Coordinates of C-alpha atoms in Angstrom, one line a residue:
M1 CA 206.4 50.5 264.6
S2 CA 209.6 49.9 263.7
F3 CA 212.7 51.9 261.9
D4 CA 215.9 51.4 260.9
S5 CA 219.1 53.0 262.9
A6 CA 222.8 52.5 262.9
A7 CA 222.3 49.1 265.2
G8 CA 219.5 47.6 262.9
E9 CA 216.1 47.4 262.8
V10 CA 214.6 49.0 266.2
F11 CA 211.1 48.7 267.3
V12 CA 209.2 48.8 270.6
R13 CA 208.0 46.0 272.8
K14 CA 206.7 45.6 276.5
A15 CA 209.8 45.1 278.9
L16 CA 210.2 42.1 280.6
T17 CA 211.7 41.6 283.8
S18 CA 214.7 40.1 282.1
D19 CA 215.1 43.7 280.6
I20 CA 215.7 45.2 284.1
D21 CA 219.7 45.1 283.7
A22 CA 220.1 46.4 280.1
I23 CA 217.1 49.3 281.2
Y24 CA 219.2 50.0 284.4
A25 CA 222.1 50.6 282.5
I26 CA 220.9 52.9 280.2
E27 CA 219.3 54.9 283.2
L28 CA 222.9 54.7 285.4
A29 CA 224.2 56.7 282.1
S30 CA 221.5 59.0 281.5
F31 CA 220.6 59.9 284.9
S32 CA 222.5 62.1 288.0
D33 CA 220.2 60.9 289.9
P34 CA 219.2 57.2 288.8
W35 CA 216.1 55.2 289.9
S36 CA 217.2 52.2 291.2
K37 CA 216.4 48.4 290.3
Y38 CA 213.7 47.9 292.5
F39 CA 211.7 50.8 291.1
F40 CA 211.4 49.5 287.3
N41 CA 210.7 45.7 289.0
H42 CA 207.8 47.9 291.0
S43 CA 206.3 49.6 287.8
M44 CA 206.5 46.2 286.1
A45 CA 204.4 44.8 288.7
Q46 CA 201.7 47.7 288.5
D47 CA 198.1 47.1 287.1
T48 CA 198.4 50.9 286.2
E49 CA 202.2 51.4 284.8
I50 CA 203.7 50.0 281.7
V51 CA 208.1 49.6 280.8
F52 CA 208.5 50.1 277.1
A53 CA 211.7 48.4 275.6
A54 CA 213.3 50.0 272.5
V55 CA 215.1 46.7 270.7
S56 CA 217.6 46.0 268.0
S57 CA 219.4 43.4 267.4
D58 CA 218.0 42.0 270.6
R59 CA 219.8 44.4 272.6
I60 CA 217.9 46.9 274.9
V61 CA 218.6 51.0 273.4
G62 CA 215.9 52.6 275.3
Y63 CA 212.6 52.6 277.1
G64 CA 209.7 54.5 278.6
C65 CA 207.9 54.0 282.0
L66 CA 204.5 55.1 281.4
S67 CA 201.6 55.7 284.2
V68 CA 198.2 55.3 283.0
L69 CA 194.9 56.1 284.9
P70 CA 192.1 57.3 282.7
P71 CA 191.4 60.0 281.8
E72 CA 195.0 60.6 282.3
G73 CA 198.4 59.3 282.0
E74 CA 201.7 60.3 283.2
I75 CA 205.2 59.7 281.2
L76 CA 207.6 58.9 284.1
N77 CA 210.7 58.3 282.7
I78 CA 212.0 58.2 279.4
A79 CA 216.0 57.1 277.8
V80 CA 218.1 56.4 275.2
S81 CA 221.4 54.7 275.1
P82 CA 223.7 57.5 274.5
E83 CA 225.4 55.6 271.2
E84 CA 221.6 55.8 270.0
R85 CA 221.2 59.5 270.7
G86 CA 219.8 61.9 268.5
R87 CA 218.5 58.7 265.7
G88 CA 214.7 58.6 266.1
V89 CA 214.6 56.2 269.2
G90 CA 213.1 58.8 271.8
Q91 CA 210.6 59.6 269.1
L92 CA 209.6 55.9 268.4
L93 CA 209.3 55.2 272.3
L94 CA 207.3 58.4 272.6
T95 CA 205.0 57.7 270.3
A96 CA 204.3 54.0 271.4
M97 CA 203.4 55.4 274.4
L98 CA 201.2 58.4 273.6
N99 CA 199.4 55.2 271.5
H100 CA 199.3 53.1 274.2
A101 CA 198.4 55.9 276.1
A102 CA 195.3 56.7 274.0
G103 CA 193.8 53.2 273.6
E104 CA 193.5 53.2 277.4
G105 CA 191.2 56.0 276.9
V106 CA 193.6 58.6 278.5
D107 CA 193.0 62.5 276.9
T108 CA 195.6 64.4 278.6
V109 CA 199.3 63.2 279.4
F110 CA 201.7 65.1 281.9
L111 CA 205.0 64.9 282.8
E112 CA 208.2 66.5 284.4
V113 CA 211.6 67.5 282.7
R114 CA 214.8 68.8 283.7
E115 CA 214.8 72.7 282.8
S116 CA 217.8 72.4 281.4
N117 CA 217.6 69.0 279.0
T118 CA 216.4 70.9 276.1
A119 CA 216.7 67.9 273.8
A120 CA 213.8 66.2 275.9
R121 CA 211.6 69.4 275.8
S122 CA 212.4 70.0 272.2
L123 CA 211.2 66.6 271.6
Y124 CA 208.2 66.8 273.9
E125 CA 207.1 70.4 272.3
K126 CA 207.4 69.1 268.9
N127 CA 204.5 66.3 269.7
G128 CA 202.6 68.4 271.1
F129 CA 203.5 68.5 275.1
S130 CA 203.2 72.6 276.4
P131 CA 204.5 73.5 279.3
I132 CA 202.1 74.3 282.6
G133 CA 204.1 75.3 285.4
I134 CA 207.6 74.9 286.6
R135 CA 208.2 72.4 290.4
K136 CA 210.5 74.4 292.2
N137 CA 213.9 72.3 293.3
Y138 CA 212.2 69.2 291.8
Y139 CA 215.6 67.7 290.7
I140 CA 218.9 66.8 293.3
K141 CA 222.4 66.5 292.0
P142 CA 222.0 68.8 291.0
T143 CA 219.0 71.2 292.2
E144 CA 217.1 72.2 289.4
D145 CA 213.8 72.9 288.7
A146 CA 211.2 71.1 286.3
V147 CA 209.5 72.3 283.6
V148 CA 205.6 70.4 284.1
M149 CA 203.7 69.7 280.6
R150 CA 201.0 68.6 279.0
K151 CA 199.3 67.2 276.2
S152 CA 195.8 67.3 275.5
P153 CA 193.7 65.7 273.6
L154 CA 195.5 63.3 272.9
L155 CA 194.8 61.6 269.9
A156 CA 196.4 58.2 268.7
D157 CA 198.3 57.5 265.4
A158 CA 196.8 54.3 264.4
G159 CA 199.9 53.7 262.1
C160 CA 202.1 53.6 265.5
I161 CA 201.6 51.3 268.1
F162 CA 204.4 49.0 270.1
E163 CA 204.6 45.3 269.2
E164 CA 203.6 42.8 271.4
R165 CA 206.9 41.0 270.4
S166 CA 209.1 38.8 272.7

């Protein structure tokens, strides 16, 4: 699936190791306690994890990290470059990640999100995630609780899968 944004057509593909610098730049712009480049390299090397890249005009505009251990999956991270926020890139990434998980036999997906991140929580709720608990003081810089969310059952939208583009 792809769509047109102000930056041009946006599509989702599996991230490449050559994408890490761009992904890391989005990570730094998005989070007060960012993951290291090592984490992204490590995720790409795992059989149970996949890193997705949202691409527009040969530029990474967002990414998502998914762990798949059927029958469960976990969205580990998702972020969109500041200039592309509010244009549907996060929705495109989330849909691709959920469809990939469903295709791998996952029927329940979990995630944690900062309690104050109302934009992300709204996106997740719009896509069928429900809050199921709180992890006290889960985040740092600043210290904040995480809302644990779950989507189950997971059904793939056959018209929206990520593309095997390079």
